XYZ file of C-alpha atoms in Angstrom:
87
model
C 340.890 28.272 72.914
C 343.205 28.033 75.483
C 345.221 24.246 75.978
C 344.398 21.598 77.757
C 345.958 22.054 81.719
C 346.373 25.822 81.187
C 343.548 26.497 83.576
C 340.855 24.827 81.428
C 338.183 23.665 85.008
C 336.692 20.670 82.162
C 337.577 19.127 79.196
C 334.809 20.440 76.695
C 335.532 17.331 74.463
C 335.000 14.130 77.244
C 333.686 16.442 79.599
C 336.008 15.532 82.384
C 338.117 17.412 84.737
C 341.674 17.085 84.477
C 343.463 15.024 87.472
C 346.384 15.906 89.041
C 349.577 15.192 87.925
C 352.483 14.082 90.342
C 355.673 15.869 89.997
C 359.354 14.992 90.383
C 360.725 18.146 91.882
C 363.960 16.474 91.115
C 363.792 15.858 87.562
C 361.671 18.577 86.297
C 361.705 21.978 86.518
C 359.094 24.114 88.411
C 357.657 27.508 88.276
C 357.960 29.957 90.929
C 354.334 29.725 91.884
C 355.161 25.268 92.498
C 357.393 25.995 94.524
C 356.412 28.535 96.702
C 352.643 26.067 97.105
C 354.446 22.748 97.315
C 355.745 23.526 100.958
C 352.409 25.097 101.790
C 350.888 21.625 100.767
C 353.788 19.875 102.366
C 352.667 21.348 105.522
C 349.140 20.608 105.149
C 349.370 17.217 105.102
C 352.451 16.456 108.021
C 349.827 16.684 110.773
C 347.536 14.475 109.291
C 349.900 11.928 108.605
C 351.754 12.811 112.409
C 348.312 12.100 114.209
C 347.413 9.047 111.756
C 350.959 7.548 112.762
C 350.257 8.051 116.442
C 346.886 6.227 116.369
C 348.169 3.359 114.764
C 351.121 2.649 116.634
C 348.689 3.172 119.997
C 346.648 0.575 118.352
C 349.541 -2.088 117.852
C 350.832 -1.448 120.758
C 347.563 -2.258 122.340
C 347.272 -5.319 120.560
C 350.725 -6.063 121.760
C 349.883 -5.543 124.925
C 346.507 -8.007 125.010
C 348.149 -10.887 123.441
C 350.826 -10.481 126.121
C 348.615 -10.663 129.254
C 346.008 -12.457 127.387
C 349.201 -15.212 127.554
C 350.207 -15.331 130.708
C 346.476 -15.683 131.935
C 346.368 -18.876 130.121
C 349.417 -19.730 131.367
C 348.286 -19.374 135.080
C 345.534 -20.740 134.834
C 346.832 -23.666 132.888
C 348.961 -24.359 136.418
C 346.306 -23.719 139.010
C 344.108 -26.732 136.859
C 347.760 -28.497 137.139
C 347.916 -27.792 140.948
C 344.028 -28.132 141.272
C 344.274 -31.876 139.675
C 347.005 -33.171 141.414
C 349.263 -34.132 138.387
């Protein structure tokens, strides 16, 4: 029987699939297969992260502009009310 993590899709003792392990490329030596697959994996994640960052930036910018606009609107209403009441 093969060692756990050596391609076994299911741990027969516990009935669970093994979890992916994070590796630190600066501390551990990788196999050529791992070195080959790392850039491909990073290229898949990069567009998703970039899109998410753009959407987050636009959302925060819209919130800031809404607060800024509401502040100007409320101040202009106060001045109008002050002028109308004659104070």
